[in-house]
Coordinates of C-alpha atoms and ligand atoms in Angstrom, one line a residue:
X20 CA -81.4 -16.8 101.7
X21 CA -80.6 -20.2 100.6
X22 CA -84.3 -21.3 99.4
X23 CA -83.1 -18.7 96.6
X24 CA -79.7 -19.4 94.6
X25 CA -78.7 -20.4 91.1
X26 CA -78.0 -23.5 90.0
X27 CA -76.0 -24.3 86.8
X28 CA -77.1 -20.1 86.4
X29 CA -80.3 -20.7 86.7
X30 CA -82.7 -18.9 89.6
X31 CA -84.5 -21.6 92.0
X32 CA -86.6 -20.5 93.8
X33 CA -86.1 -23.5 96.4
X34 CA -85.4 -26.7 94.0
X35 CA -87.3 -25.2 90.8
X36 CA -86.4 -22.9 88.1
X37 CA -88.1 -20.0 87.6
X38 CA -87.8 -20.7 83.8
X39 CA -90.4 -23.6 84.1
X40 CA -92.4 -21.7 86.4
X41 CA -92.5 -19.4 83.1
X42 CA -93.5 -22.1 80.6
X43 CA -96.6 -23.0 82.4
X44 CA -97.8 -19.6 83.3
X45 CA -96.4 -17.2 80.9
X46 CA -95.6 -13.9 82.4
X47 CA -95.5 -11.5 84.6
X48 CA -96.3 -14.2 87.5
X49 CA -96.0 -14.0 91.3
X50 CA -94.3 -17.1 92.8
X51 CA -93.5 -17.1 96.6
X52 CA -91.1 -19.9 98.4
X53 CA -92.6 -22.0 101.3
X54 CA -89.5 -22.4 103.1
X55 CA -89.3 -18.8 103.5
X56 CA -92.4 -18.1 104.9
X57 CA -92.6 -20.8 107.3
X58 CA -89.2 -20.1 108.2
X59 CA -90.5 -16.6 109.2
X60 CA -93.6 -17.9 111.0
X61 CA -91.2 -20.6 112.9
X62 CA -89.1 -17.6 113.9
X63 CA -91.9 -15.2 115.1
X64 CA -93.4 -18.5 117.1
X65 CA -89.9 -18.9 118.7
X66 CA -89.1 -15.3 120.0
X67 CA -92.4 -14.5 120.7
X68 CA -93.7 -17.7 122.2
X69 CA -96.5 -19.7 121.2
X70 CA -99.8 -19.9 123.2
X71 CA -100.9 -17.6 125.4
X72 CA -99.2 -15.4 122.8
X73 CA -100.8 -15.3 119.5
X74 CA -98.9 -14.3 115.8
X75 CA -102.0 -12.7 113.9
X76 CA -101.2 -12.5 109.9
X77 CA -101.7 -9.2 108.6
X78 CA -104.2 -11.0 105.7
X79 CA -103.4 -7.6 103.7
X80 CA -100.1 -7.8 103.1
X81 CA -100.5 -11.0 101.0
X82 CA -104.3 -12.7 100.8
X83 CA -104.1 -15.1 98.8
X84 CA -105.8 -18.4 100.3
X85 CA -102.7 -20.7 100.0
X86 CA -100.7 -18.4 101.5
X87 CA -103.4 -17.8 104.7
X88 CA -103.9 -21.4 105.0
X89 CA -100.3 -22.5 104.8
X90 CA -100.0 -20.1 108.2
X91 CA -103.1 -21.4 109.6
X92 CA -101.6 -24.6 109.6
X93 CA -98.8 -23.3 111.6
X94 CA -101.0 -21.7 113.9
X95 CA -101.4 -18.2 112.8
X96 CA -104.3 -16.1 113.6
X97 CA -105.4 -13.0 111.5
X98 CA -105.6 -9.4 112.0
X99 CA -108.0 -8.5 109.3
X100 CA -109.6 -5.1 107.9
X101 CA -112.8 -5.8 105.9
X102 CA -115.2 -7.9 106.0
X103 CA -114.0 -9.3 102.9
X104 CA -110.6 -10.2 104.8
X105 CA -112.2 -12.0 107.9
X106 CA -114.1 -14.3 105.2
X107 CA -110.9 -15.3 103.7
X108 CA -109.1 -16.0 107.2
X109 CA -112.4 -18.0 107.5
X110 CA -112.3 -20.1 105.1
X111 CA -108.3 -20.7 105.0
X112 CA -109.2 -22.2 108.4
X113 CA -108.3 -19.7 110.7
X114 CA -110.6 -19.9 113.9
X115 CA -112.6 -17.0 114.3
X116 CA -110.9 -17.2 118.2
X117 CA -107.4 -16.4 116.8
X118 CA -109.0 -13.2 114.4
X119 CA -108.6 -9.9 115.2
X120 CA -110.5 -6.9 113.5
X121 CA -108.5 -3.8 112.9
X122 CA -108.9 -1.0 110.6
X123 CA -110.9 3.2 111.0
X124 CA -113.5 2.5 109.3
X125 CA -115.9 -0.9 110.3
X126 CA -119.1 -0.4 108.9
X127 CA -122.1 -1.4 111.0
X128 CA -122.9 -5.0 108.1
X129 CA -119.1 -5.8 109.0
X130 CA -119.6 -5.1 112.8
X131 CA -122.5 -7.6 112.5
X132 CA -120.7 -10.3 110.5
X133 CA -118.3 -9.8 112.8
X134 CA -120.3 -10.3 116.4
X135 CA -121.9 -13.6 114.5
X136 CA -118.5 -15.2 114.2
X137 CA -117.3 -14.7 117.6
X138 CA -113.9 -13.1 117.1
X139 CA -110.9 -12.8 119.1
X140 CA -111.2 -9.0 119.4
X141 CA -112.2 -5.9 117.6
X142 CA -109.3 -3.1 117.3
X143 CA -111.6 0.2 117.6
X144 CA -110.1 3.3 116.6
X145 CA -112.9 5.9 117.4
X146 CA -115.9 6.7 119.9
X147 CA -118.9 6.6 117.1
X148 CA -117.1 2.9 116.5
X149 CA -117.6 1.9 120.0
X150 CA -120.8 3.1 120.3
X151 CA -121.6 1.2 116.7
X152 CA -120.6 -2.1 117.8
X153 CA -122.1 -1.3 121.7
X154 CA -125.6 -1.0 120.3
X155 CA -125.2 -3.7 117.8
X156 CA -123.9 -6.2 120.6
X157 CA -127.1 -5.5 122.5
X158 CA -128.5 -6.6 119.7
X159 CA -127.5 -10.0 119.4
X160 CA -127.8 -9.7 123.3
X161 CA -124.3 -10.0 123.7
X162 CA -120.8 -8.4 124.9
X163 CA -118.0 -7.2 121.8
X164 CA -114.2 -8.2 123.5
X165 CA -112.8 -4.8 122.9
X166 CA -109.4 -3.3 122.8
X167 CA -108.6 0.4 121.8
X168 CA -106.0 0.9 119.5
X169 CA -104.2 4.2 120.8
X170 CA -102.2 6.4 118.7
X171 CA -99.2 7.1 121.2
X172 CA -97.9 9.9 118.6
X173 CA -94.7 8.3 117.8
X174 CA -92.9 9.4 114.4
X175 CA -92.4 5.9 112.9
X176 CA -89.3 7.2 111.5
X177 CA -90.8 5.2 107.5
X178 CA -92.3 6.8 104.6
X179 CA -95.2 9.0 104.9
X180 CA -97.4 7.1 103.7
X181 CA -97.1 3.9 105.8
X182 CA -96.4 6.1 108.9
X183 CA -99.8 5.6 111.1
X184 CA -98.8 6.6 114.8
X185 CA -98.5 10.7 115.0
X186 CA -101.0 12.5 116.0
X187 CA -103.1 14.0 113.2
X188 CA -102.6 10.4 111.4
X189 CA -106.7 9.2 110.8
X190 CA -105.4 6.0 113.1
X191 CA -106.6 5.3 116.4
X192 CA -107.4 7.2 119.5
X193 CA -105.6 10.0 120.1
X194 CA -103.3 9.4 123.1
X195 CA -104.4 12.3 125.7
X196 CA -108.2 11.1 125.1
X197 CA -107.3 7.1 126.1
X198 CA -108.2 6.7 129.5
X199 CA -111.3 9.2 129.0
X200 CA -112.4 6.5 126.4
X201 CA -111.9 3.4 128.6
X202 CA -114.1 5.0 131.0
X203 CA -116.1 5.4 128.5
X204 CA -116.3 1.7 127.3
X205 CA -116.5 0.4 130.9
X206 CA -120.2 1.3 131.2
X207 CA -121.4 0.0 128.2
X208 CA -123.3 -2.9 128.7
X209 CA -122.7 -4.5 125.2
X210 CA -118.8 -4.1 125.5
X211 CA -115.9 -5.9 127.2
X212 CA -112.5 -4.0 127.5
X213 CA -109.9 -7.1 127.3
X214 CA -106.9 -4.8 125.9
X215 CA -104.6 -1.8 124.6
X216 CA -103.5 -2.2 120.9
X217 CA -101.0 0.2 118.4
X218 CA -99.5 -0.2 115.3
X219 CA -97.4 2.8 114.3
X220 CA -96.6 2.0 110.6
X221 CA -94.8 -0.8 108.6
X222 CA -91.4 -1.1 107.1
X223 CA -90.0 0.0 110.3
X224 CA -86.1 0.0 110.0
X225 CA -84.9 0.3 113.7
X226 CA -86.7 -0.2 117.0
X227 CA -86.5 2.7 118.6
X228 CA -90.3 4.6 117.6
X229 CA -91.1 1.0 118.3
X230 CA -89.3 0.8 121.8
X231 CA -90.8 4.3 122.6
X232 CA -94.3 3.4 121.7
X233 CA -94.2 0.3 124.0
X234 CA -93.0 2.6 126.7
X235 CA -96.2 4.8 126.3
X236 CA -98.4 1.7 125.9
X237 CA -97.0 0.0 129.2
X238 CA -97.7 3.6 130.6
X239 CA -101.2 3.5 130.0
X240 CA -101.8 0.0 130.8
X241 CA -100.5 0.4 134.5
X242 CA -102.6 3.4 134.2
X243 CA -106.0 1.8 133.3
X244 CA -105.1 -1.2 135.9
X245 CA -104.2 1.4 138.8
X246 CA -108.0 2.5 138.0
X247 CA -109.6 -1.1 137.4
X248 CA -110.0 -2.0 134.2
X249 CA -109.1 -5.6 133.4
X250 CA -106.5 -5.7 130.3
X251 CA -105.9 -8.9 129.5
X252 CA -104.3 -8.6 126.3
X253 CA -101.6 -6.3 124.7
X254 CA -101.4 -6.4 120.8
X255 CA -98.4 -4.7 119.1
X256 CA -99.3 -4.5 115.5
X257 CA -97.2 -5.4 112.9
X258 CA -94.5 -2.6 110.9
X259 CA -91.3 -4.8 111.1
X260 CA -89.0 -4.3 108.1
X261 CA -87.1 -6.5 105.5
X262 CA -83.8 -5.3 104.0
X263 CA -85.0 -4.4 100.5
X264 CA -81.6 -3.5 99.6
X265 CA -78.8 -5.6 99.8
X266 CA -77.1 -3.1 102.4
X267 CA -79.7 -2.5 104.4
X268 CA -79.9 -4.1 107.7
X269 CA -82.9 -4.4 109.4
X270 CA -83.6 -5.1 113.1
X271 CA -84.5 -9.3 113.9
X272 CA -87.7 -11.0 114.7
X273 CA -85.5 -12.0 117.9
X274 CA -84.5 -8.4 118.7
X275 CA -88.4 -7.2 118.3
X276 CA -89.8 -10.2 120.4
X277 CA -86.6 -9.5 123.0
X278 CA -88.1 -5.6 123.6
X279 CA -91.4 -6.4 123.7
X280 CA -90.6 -8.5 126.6
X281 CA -88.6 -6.3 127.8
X282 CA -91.5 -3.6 128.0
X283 CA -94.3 -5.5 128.3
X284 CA -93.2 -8.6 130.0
X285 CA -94.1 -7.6 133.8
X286 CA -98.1 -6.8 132.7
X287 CA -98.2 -10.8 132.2
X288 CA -100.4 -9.9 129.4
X289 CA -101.0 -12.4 126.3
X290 CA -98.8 -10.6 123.4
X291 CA -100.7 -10.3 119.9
X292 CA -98.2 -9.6 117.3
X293 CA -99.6 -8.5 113.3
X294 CA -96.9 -9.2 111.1
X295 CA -97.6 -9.2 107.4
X296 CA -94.4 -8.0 105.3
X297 CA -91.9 -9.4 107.7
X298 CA -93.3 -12.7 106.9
X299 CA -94.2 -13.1 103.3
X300 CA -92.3 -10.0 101.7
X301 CA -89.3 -11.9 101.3
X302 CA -90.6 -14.9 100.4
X303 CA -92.4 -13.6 96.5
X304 CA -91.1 -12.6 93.7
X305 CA -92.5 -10.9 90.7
X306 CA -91.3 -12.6 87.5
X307 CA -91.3 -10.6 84.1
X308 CA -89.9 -11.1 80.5
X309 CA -88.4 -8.0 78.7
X310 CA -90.4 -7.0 75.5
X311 CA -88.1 -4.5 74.2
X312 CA -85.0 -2.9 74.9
X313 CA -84.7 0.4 73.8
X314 CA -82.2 3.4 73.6
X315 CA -84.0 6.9 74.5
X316 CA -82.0 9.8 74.9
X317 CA -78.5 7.7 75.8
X318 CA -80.5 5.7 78.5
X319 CA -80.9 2.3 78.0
X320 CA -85.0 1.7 78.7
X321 CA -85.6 -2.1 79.5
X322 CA -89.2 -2.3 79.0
X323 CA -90.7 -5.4 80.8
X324 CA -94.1 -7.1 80.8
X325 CA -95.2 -6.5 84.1
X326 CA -96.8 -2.8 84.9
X327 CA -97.4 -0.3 87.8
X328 CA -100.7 -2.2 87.5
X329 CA -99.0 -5.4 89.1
X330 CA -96.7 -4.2 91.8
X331 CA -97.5 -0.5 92.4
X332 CA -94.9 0.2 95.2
X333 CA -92.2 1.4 93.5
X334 CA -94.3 4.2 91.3
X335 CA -96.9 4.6 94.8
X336 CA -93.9 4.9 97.7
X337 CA -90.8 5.5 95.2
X338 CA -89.8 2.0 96.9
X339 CA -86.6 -0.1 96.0
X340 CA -86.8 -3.5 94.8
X341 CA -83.6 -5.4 93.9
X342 CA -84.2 -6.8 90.5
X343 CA -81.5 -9.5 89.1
X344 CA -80.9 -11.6 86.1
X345 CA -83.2 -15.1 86.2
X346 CA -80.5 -16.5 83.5
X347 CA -76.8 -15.6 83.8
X348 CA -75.2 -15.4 80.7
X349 CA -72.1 -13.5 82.3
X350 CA -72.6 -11.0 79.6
X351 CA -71.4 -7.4 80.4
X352 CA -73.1 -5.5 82.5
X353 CA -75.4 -1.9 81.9
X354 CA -77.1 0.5 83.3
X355 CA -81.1 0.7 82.7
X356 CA -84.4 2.1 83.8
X357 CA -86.3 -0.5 83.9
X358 CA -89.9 -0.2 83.0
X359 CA -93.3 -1.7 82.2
X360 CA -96.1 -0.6 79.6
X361 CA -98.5 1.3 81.3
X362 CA -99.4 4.4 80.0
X363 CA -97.7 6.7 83.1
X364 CA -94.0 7.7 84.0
X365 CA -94.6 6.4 87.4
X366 CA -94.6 3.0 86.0
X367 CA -90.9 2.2 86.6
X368 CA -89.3 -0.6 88.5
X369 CA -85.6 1.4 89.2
X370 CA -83.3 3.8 87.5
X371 CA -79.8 3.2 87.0
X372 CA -79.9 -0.3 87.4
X373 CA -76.6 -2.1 86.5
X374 CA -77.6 -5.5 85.5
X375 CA -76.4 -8.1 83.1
X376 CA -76.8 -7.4 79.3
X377 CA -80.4 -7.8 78.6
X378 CA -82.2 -8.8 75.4
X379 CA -85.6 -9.0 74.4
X380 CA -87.9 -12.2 75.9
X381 CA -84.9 -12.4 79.1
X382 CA -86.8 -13.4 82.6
X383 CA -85.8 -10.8 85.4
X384 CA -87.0 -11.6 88.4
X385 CA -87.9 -8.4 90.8
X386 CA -87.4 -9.7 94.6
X387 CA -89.0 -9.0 97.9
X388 CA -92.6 -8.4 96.0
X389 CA -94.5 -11.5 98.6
X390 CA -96.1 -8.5 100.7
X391 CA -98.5 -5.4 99.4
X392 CA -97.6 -7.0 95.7
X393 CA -100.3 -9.1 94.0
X394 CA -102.8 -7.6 97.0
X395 CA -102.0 -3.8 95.6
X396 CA -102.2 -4.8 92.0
X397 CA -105.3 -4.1 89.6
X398 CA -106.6 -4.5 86.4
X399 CA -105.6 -0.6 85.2
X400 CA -105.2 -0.6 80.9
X401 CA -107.0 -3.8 81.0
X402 CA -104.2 -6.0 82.2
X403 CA -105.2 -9.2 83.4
X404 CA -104.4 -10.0 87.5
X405 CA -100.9 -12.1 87.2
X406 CA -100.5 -15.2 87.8
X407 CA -99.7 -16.8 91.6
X408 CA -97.6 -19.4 91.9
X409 CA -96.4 -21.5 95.7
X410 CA -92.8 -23.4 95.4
X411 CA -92.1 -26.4 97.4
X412 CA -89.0 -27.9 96.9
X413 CA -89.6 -29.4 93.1
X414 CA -92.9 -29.1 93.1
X415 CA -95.2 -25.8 92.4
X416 CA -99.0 -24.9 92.8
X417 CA -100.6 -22.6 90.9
X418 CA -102.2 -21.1 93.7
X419 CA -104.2 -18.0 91.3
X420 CA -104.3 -18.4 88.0
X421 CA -104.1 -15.1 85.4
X422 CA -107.3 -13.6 84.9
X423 CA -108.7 -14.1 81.7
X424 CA -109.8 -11.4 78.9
X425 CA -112.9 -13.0 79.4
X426 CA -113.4 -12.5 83.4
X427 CA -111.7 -9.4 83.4
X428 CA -114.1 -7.4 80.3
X429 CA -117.0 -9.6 81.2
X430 CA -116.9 -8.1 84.6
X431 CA -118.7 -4.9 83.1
X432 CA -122.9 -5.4 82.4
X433 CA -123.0 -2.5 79.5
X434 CA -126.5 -4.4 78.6
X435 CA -128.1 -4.7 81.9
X436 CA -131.5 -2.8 81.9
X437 CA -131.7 1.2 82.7
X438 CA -134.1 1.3 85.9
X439 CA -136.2 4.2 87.1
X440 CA -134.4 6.3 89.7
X441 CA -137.3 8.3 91.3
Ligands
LIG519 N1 -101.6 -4.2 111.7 C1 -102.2 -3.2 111.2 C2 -103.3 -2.6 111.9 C3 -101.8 -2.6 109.9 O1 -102.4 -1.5 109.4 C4 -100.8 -3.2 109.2 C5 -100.3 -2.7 107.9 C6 -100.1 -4.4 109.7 C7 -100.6 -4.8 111.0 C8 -99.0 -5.1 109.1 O2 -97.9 -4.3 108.9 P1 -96.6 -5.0 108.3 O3 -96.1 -6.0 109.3 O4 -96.9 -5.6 107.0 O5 -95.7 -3.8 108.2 N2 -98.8 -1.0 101.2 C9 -97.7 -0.5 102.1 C10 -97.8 -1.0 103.5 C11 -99.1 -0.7 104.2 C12 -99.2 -1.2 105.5 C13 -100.6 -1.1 106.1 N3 -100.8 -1.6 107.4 C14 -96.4 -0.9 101.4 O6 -96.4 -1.5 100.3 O7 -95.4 -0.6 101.9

């Protein structure tokens, strides 16, 4: 991608070197490009058309408040899962009729925060939740817009543990039990069906389980119309994958947006797409110096700065990310497991990398790291949050500074007074 190149063999991350982003933050640090993800949102608005149809950012993937309202700006709405998440989206400036609530397990104090907003839709996954945000509607003395999400029991073809659309997956309703659960809905008075919804896992690499679960949700929607339900709006979820390594090759926002027309065009239905990694995956990068190199058992070990603790997808989903040089000395190249300080085996960035002659205080820079990176990191052997950085052109914003010794210990009350418990 060309908001990504050296320059005099230097990495720029669009007009600025990583090695100044270095001096002012120290490391490990996030930094994500601007030009990338706005390319990405421009790309989803093209292909997938802009109003009626709506792009909602899967806040998860990447939450940090520059990054939500840089795509607020652009138009995004959210799909979020907590309460937590819908605050954010809220206060990036994304209107409350542009969010979205998915996720198994709304409790009834999100339900409510929720119904006081006035979302776009809640994505509910179960009976009890239904009957949850029914009686608290009536509450407020009003009607929740409702679509189900419906697990059409699809093998996402990804890794397990992102794979959310086969039956016996905790996700959504099971697909023989949908229309029994639209009934359902239809006579409750605190409830308004407006739509089918599905997401069957992320990092999808081929369009196929998605093609097939389209087919089943187009089934079902001529289905509930035939009987006289109103469905207004179809939302796809998110799942489509980036090339995490240099030979993979992923299918195009233009492909994806070409089949869901394809499928769902004749229902005349607004679209809601969730993308999160497909938008700001590619656009981050986790930055790290190496402390030590070190020769264990005739394996060179390049032990970095940044831990499991700060991107946990390689050690969590034994996930690739391409890690190059941030400096080019056109030294020699070697093979190394590369690896942070955390107290586990699992805390390794790759094996066998061939790389450039490292030394001790080189920058690497680990790629593709925008989405499920800082959001998925944590404080684990009292390692401060990284830093968070937002390129534009020559300029940069620190957009979430490291946490500090100070907020991250002080965090703990060991003085706070014992209370009574019976
Ligand atoms: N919509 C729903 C309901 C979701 O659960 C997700 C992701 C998305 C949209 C966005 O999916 P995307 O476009 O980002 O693939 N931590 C894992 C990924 C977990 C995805 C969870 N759900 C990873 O690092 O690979």
């Amino acid at each position: 991608m060309a908001a990504v190149k050296y320059i005099n063999n230097d990495l720029h991350l669009e007009s600025t070197p990583i090695t100044q982003l270095a001096k002012a933050v120290g490391t490990p640090f996030y930094c994500y490009s601007s030009q990338i993800l706005e390319t990405n949102f421009a790309d989803y608005k093209l292909h997938f058309g802009a109003e009626p149809n709506l792009i909602c950012y899967a806040v998860k993937s990447n939450s940090n408040q520059a990054i939500i309202s840089r795509l607020a700006a652009l138009g995004a709405g959210a799909d979020v899962v907590s309460e937590g998440e819908l605050r954010r989206a809220l206060l990036a400036g994304i209107p409350a009729s542009k969010i979205v609530f998915s996720g198994v397990g709304k409790t009834a104090q999100e339900i409510e925060f929720a119904l006081s907003q006035n979302i776009l839709q809640f994505n509910v996954e179960s009976e009890p939740e239904l009957e949850l945000i029914n009686r608290l509607a009536l509450d407020r003395g009003t009607r929740a817009p409702v679509a189900f999400r419906i697990n059409p029991d699809i093998d996402a073809d990804t890794h397990a543990k992102i794979s959310t659309g086969k039956a016996g997956d905790k996700f959504g309703i099971p697909w023989a039990d949908a229309e029994k659960s639209y009934a359902k809905a239809a006579s409750l008075a605190g409830i308004h069906v407006q739509g089918v919804d599905m997401h069957i896992g992320s990092q999808l690499t081929n369009l196929d389980p998605l093609e097939r679960a389209l087919r089943r949700m187009a089934t079902l929607t001529a289905n509930l119309k035939t009987k006289g339900h109103t469905i207004s709006v179809l939302d796809i979820g998110g799942g489509l994958g980036i090339p995490y390594d240099k030979g993979m090759s992923v299918p195009g926002i233009e492909d994806y947006a070409a089949l869901t027309k394809k499928v769902l065009g004749p229902f005349n239905c607004r679209i809601i797409v969730e993308p999160g990694r497909s938008l700001v995956g590619e656009a981050g990068f986790l930055i790290t110096r190496v402390t030590h190199v070190k020769e264990c058992d005739h394996r060179n070990m390049l032990i970095v700065d940044a831990g499991m603790n700060d991107l946990i997808r390689p050690s969590f989903y034994d996930a690739y990310h391409e890690i190059i040089p941030v400096t080019l000395t056109h030294a020699d190249e070697k093979s190394y497991q590369i690896v942070g300080p955390v107290c586990e085996t699992a805390d390794t960035f790759g094996r066998n990398r061939v790389i450039q002659t490292q030394t001790a205080g080189d920058l690497i820079a680990i790629k593709s790291a925008g989405a499920y990176g800082a959001v998925m990191s944590s404080t684990y052997n009292t390692r401060p949050l990284a830093a968070e950085i937002l390129v534009e052109g020559d300029h940069f914003r620190i957009i979430r500074p490291r946490q500090s010794y100070d907020e991250l210990i002080g965090l703990d009350s060991p003085d706070s007074p014992w209370q009574i418990s019976s």
